[in-house]
GROMACS .gro file of C-alpha atoms in nm:
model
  245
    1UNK     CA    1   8.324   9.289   8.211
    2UNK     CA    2   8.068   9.536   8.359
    3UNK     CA    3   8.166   9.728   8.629
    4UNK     CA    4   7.970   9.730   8.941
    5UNK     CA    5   7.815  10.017   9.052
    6UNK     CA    6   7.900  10.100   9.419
    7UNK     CA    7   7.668  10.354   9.546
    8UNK     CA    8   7.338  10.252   9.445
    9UNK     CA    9   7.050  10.431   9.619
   10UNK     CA   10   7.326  10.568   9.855
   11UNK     CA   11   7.254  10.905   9.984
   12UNK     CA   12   7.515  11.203   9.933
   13UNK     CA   13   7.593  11.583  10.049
   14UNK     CA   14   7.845  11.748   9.840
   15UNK     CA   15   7.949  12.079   9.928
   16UNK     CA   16   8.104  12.317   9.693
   17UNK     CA   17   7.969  12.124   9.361
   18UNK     CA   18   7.947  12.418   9.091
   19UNK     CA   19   8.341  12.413   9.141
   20UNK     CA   20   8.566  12.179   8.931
   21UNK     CA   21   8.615  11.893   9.152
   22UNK     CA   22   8.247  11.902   9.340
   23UNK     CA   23   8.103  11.909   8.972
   24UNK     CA   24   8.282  11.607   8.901
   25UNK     CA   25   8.209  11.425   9.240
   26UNK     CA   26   7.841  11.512   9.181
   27UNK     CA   27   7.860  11.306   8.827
   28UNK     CA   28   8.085  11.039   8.915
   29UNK     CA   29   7.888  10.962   9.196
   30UNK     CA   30   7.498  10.977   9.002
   31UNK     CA   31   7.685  10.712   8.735
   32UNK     CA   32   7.731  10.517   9.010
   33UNK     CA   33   7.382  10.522   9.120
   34UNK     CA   34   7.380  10.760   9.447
   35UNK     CA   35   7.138  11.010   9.512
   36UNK     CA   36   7.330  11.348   9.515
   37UNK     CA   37   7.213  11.627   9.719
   38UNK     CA   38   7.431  11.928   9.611
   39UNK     CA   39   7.508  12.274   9.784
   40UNK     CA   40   7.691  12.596   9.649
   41UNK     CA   41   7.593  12.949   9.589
   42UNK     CA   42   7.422  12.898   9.314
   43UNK     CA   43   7.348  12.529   9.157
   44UNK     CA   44   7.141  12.626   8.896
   45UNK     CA   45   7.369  12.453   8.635
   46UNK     CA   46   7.446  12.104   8.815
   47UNK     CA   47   7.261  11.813   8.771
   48UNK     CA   48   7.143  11.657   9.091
   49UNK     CA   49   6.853  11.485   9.264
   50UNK     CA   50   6.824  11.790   9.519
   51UNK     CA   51   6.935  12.124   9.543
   52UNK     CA   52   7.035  12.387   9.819
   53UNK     CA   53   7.127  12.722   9.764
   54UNK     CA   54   7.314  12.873  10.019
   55UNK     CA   55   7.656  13.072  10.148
   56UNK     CA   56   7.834  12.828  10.411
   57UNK     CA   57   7.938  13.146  10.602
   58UNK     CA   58   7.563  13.152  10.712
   59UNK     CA   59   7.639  12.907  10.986
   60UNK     CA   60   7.211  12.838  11.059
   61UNK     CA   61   7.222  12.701  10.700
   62UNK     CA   62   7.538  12.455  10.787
   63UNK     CA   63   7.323  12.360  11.096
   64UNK     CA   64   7.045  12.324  10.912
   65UNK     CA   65   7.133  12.155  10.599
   66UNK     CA   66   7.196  11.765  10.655
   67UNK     CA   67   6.863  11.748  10.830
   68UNK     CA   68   6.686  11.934  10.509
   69UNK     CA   69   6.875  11.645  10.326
   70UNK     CA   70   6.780  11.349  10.571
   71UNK     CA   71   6.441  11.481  10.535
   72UNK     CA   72   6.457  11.487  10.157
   73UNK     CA   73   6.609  11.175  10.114
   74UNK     CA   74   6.478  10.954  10.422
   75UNK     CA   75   6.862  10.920  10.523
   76UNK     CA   76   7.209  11.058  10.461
   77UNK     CA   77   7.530  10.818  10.394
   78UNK     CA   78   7.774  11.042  10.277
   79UNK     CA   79   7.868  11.369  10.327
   80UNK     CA   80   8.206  11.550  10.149
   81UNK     CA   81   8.309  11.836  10.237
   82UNK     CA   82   8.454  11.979   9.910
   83UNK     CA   83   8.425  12.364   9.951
   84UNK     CA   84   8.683  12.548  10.013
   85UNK     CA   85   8.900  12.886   9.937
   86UNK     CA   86   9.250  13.030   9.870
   87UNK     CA   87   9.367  13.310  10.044
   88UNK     CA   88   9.695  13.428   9.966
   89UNK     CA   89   9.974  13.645  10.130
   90UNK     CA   90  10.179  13.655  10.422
   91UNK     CA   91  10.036  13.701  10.759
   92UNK     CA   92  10.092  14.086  10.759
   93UNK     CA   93   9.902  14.131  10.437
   94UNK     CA   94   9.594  13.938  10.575
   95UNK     CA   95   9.267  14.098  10.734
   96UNK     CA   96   9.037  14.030  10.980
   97UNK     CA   97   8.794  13.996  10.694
   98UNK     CA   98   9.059  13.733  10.542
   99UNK     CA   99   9.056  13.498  10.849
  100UNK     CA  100   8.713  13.541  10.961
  101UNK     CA  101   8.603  13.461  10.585
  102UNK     CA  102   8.844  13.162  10.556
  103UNK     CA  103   8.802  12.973  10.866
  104UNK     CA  104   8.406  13.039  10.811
  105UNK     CA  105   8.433  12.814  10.495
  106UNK     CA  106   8.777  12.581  10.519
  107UNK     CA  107   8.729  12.502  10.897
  108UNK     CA  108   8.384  12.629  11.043
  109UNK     CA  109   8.137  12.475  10.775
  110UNK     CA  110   8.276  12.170  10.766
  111UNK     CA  111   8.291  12.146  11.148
  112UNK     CA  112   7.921  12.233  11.156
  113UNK     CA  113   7.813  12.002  10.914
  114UNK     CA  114   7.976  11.689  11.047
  115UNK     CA  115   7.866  11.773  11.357
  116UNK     CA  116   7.489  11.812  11.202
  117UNK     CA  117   7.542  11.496  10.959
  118UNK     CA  118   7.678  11.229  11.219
  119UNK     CA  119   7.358  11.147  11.435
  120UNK     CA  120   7.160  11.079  11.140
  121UNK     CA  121   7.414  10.889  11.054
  122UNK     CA  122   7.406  10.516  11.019
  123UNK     CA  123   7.663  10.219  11.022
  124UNK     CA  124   7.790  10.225  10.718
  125UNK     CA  125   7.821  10.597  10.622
  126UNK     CA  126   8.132  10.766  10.529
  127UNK     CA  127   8.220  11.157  10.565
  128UNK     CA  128   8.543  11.266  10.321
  129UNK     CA  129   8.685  11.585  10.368
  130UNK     CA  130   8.897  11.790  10.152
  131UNK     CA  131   9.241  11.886  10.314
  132UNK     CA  132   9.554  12.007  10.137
  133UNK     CA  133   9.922  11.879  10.120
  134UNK     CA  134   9.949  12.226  10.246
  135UNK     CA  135   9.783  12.130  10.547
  136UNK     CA  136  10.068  11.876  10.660
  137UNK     CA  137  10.393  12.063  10.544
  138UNK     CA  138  10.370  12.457  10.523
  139UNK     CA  139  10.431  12.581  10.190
  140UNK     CA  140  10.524  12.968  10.134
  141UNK     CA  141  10.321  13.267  10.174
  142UNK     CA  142   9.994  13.079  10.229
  143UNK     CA  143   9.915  13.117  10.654
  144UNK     CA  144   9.592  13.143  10.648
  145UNK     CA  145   9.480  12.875  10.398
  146UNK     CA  146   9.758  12.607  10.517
  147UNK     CA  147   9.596  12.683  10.912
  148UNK     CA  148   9.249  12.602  10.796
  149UNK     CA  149   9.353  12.294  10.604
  150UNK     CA  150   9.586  12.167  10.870
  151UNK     CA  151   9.265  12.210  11.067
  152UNK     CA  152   9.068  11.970  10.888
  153UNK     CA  153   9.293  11.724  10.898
  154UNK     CA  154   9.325  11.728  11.251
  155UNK     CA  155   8.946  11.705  11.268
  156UNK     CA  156   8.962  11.436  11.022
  157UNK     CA  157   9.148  11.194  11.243
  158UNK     CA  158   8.962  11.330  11.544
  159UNK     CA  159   8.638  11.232  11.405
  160UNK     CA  160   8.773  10.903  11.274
  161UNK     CA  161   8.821  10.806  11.641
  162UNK     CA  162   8.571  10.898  11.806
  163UNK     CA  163   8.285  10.809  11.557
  164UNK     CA  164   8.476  10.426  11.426
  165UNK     CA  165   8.280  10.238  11.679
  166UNK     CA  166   7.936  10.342  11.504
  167UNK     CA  167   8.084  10.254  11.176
  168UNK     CA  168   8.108  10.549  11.067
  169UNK     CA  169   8.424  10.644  10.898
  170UNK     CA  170   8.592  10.983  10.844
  171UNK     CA  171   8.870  11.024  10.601
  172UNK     CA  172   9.030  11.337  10.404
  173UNK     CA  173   9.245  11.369  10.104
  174UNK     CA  174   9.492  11.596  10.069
  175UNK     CA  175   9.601  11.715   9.699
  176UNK     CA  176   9.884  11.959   9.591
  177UNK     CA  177   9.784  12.175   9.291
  178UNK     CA  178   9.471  12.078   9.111
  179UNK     CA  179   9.392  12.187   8.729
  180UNK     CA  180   9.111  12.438   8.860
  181UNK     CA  181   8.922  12.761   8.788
  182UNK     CA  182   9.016  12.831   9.117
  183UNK     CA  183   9.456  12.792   9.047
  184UNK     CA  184   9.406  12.936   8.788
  185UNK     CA  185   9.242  13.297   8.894
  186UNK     CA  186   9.475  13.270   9.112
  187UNK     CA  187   9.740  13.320   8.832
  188UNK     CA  188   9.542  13.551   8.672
  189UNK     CA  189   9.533  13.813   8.997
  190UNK     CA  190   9.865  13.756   8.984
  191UNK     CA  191   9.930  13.881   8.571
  192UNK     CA  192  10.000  13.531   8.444
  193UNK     CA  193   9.914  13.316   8.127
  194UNK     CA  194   9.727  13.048   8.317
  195UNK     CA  195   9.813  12.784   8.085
  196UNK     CA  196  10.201  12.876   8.085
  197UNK     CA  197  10.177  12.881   8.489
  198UNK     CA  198  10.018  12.531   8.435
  199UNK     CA  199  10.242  12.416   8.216
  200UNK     CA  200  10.580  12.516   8.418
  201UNK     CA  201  10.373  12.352   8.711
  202UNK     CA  202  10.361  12.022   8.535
  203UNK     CA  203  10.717  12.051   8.472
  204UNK     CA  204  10.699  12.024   8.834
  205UNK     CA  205  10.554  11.739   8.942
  206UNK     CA  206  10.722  11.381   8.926
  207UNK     CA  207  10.440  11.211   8.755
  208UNK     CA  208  10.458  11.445   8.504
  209UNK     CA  209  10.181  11.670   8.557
  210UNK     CA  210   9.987  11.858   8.799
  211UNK     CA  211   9.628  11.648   8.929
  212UNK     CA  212   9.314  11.703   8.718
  213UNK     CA  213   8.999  11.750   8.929
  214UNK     CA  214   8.896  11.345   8.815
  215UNK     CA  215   9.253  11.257   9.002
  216UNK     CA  216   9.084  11.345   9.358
  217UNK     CA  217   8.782  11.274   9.274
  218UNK     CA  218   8.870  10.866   9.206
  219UNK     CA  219   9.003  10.916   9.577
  220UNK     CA  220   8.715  11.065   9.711
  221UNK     CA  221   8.505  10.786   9.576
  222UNK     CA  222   8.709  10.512   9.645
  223UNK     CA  223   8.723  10.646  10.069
  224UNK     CA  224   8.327  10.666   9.999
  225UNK     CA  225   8.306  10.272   9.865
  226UNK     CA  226   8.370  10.022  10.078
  227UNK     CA  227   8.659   9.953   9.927
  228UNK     CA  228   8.803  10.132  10.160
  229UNK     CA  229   8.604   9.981  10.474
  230UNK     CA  230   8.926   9.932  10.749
  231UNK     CA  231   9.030  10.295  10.675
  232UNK     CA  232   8.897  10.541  10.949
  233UNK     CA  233   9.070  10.877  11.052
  234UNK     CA  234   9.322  10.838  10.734
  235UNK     CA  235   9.467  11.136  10.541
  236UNK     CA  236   9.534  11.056  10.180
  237UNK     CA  237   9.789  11.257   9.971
  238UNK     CA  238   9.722  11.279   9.606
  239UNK     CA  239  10.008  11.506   9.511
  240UNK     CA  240  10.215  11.301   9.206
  241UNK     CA  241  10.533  11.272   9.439
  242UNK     CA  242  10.555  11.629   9.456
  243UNK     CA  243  10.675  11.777   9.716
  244UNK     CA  244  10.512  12.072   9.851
  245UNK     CA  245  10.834  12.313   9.856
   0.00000   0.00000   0.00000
């Protein structure tokens, strides 16, 4: 049997695609016949059907970007909000320059480009965002990023209710550790073997193993399709039964 494609001549805005799971959202969602506009630093390497180069602490370019795509595209249905960073440490470790630099990406961009996306917006379109576990029950030493992730999931069921009557839904998942670049520089900073830190972190995780970036991406797509048509607001762990302490 030959699978349906879902997202045929849908229209997408990824954010944060050169990084393990965006990359993969990008390509997932192309097989499955969207039109993928992608944004990171520097997408020179990603295959997509329109590019934007830009740093989402620049908040004109947030502003600015889901029109550039509308305009591109003649409409936007999706946008997923997949960029985010790490910052580490206790709260008397962390700068000004932390916070400011954290909320601009985790909390900030993704503020300004739902609130950008939405009124060209149709019934129909779906935002996802990309929240943490870590966002709905602290974990240690993390402040700053568990604030800016518990952020987005507040604004993830805020914009779920106030946008559902349009038919426009907003959901977020919410992973635990993901088999990234990003987890594992972290382990690097810190003087580990990234694969021994992943592998005592599998020994971890009930399932067995610690999620690889296709694990959230199957999420993402499925709050995208509309399989997933009476959710609205939702916030979807994808953590293997772990726990986050």
């Amino acid at each position: 049997m030959i699978k349906q494609k879902r997202f045929i001549n849908k229209k997408a805005l990824i954010t944060g695609a050169s990084g393990d799971i965006g990359s993969a959202l990008v390509k997932a969602l192309k097989k499955e016949g969207a039109l993928v506009a992608v944004t990171d630093l520097n997408t020179s390497d990603i295959e997509a059907d329109a590019k934007f180069d830009g740093n989402l602490l620049d908040s004109k370019f947030c502003d600015q970007l889901p029109k550039k795509v509308f305009d591109k595209f003649n409409g936007i249905d999706y946008l997923c909000n997949v960029a985010g960073i790490i910052t580490r440490g206790k709260i008397d470790k962390i700068t000004d320059e932390d916070y400011n630099k954290t909320m601009k990406v985790n909390v900030e961009a993704p503020f300004r480009l739902c609130r950008a996306s939405i009124p060209l917006m149709k019934k129909g379109s779906a935002i996802v965002n990309v929240s943490s576990c870590w966002g709905l029950r602290a974990g240690p030493e993390h402040p700053l990023y568990i604030m800016s992730k518990a952020a987005i999931a507040s604004l993830t069921q805020s914009l779920g209710l106030d946008h559902a009557h349009q038919g426009i839904r907003v959901n977020a998942v919410c992973p635990n550790e993901v088999n990234t670049q990003m987890l594992r520089s972290g382990f690097e900073i810190r003087g580990l073997n990234p694969d021994k830190a992943i592998d005592d972190l599998n020994s971890t995780v009930p399932l067995g193993r610690i999620a690889e970036p296709e694990d959230i991406v199957d999420v993402i797509l499925f709050l995208l399709s509309n399989e997933s048509r009476y959710m609205c607001g939702s916030i979807v762990e994808v953590n293997g039964a772990k726990p986050v302490i």
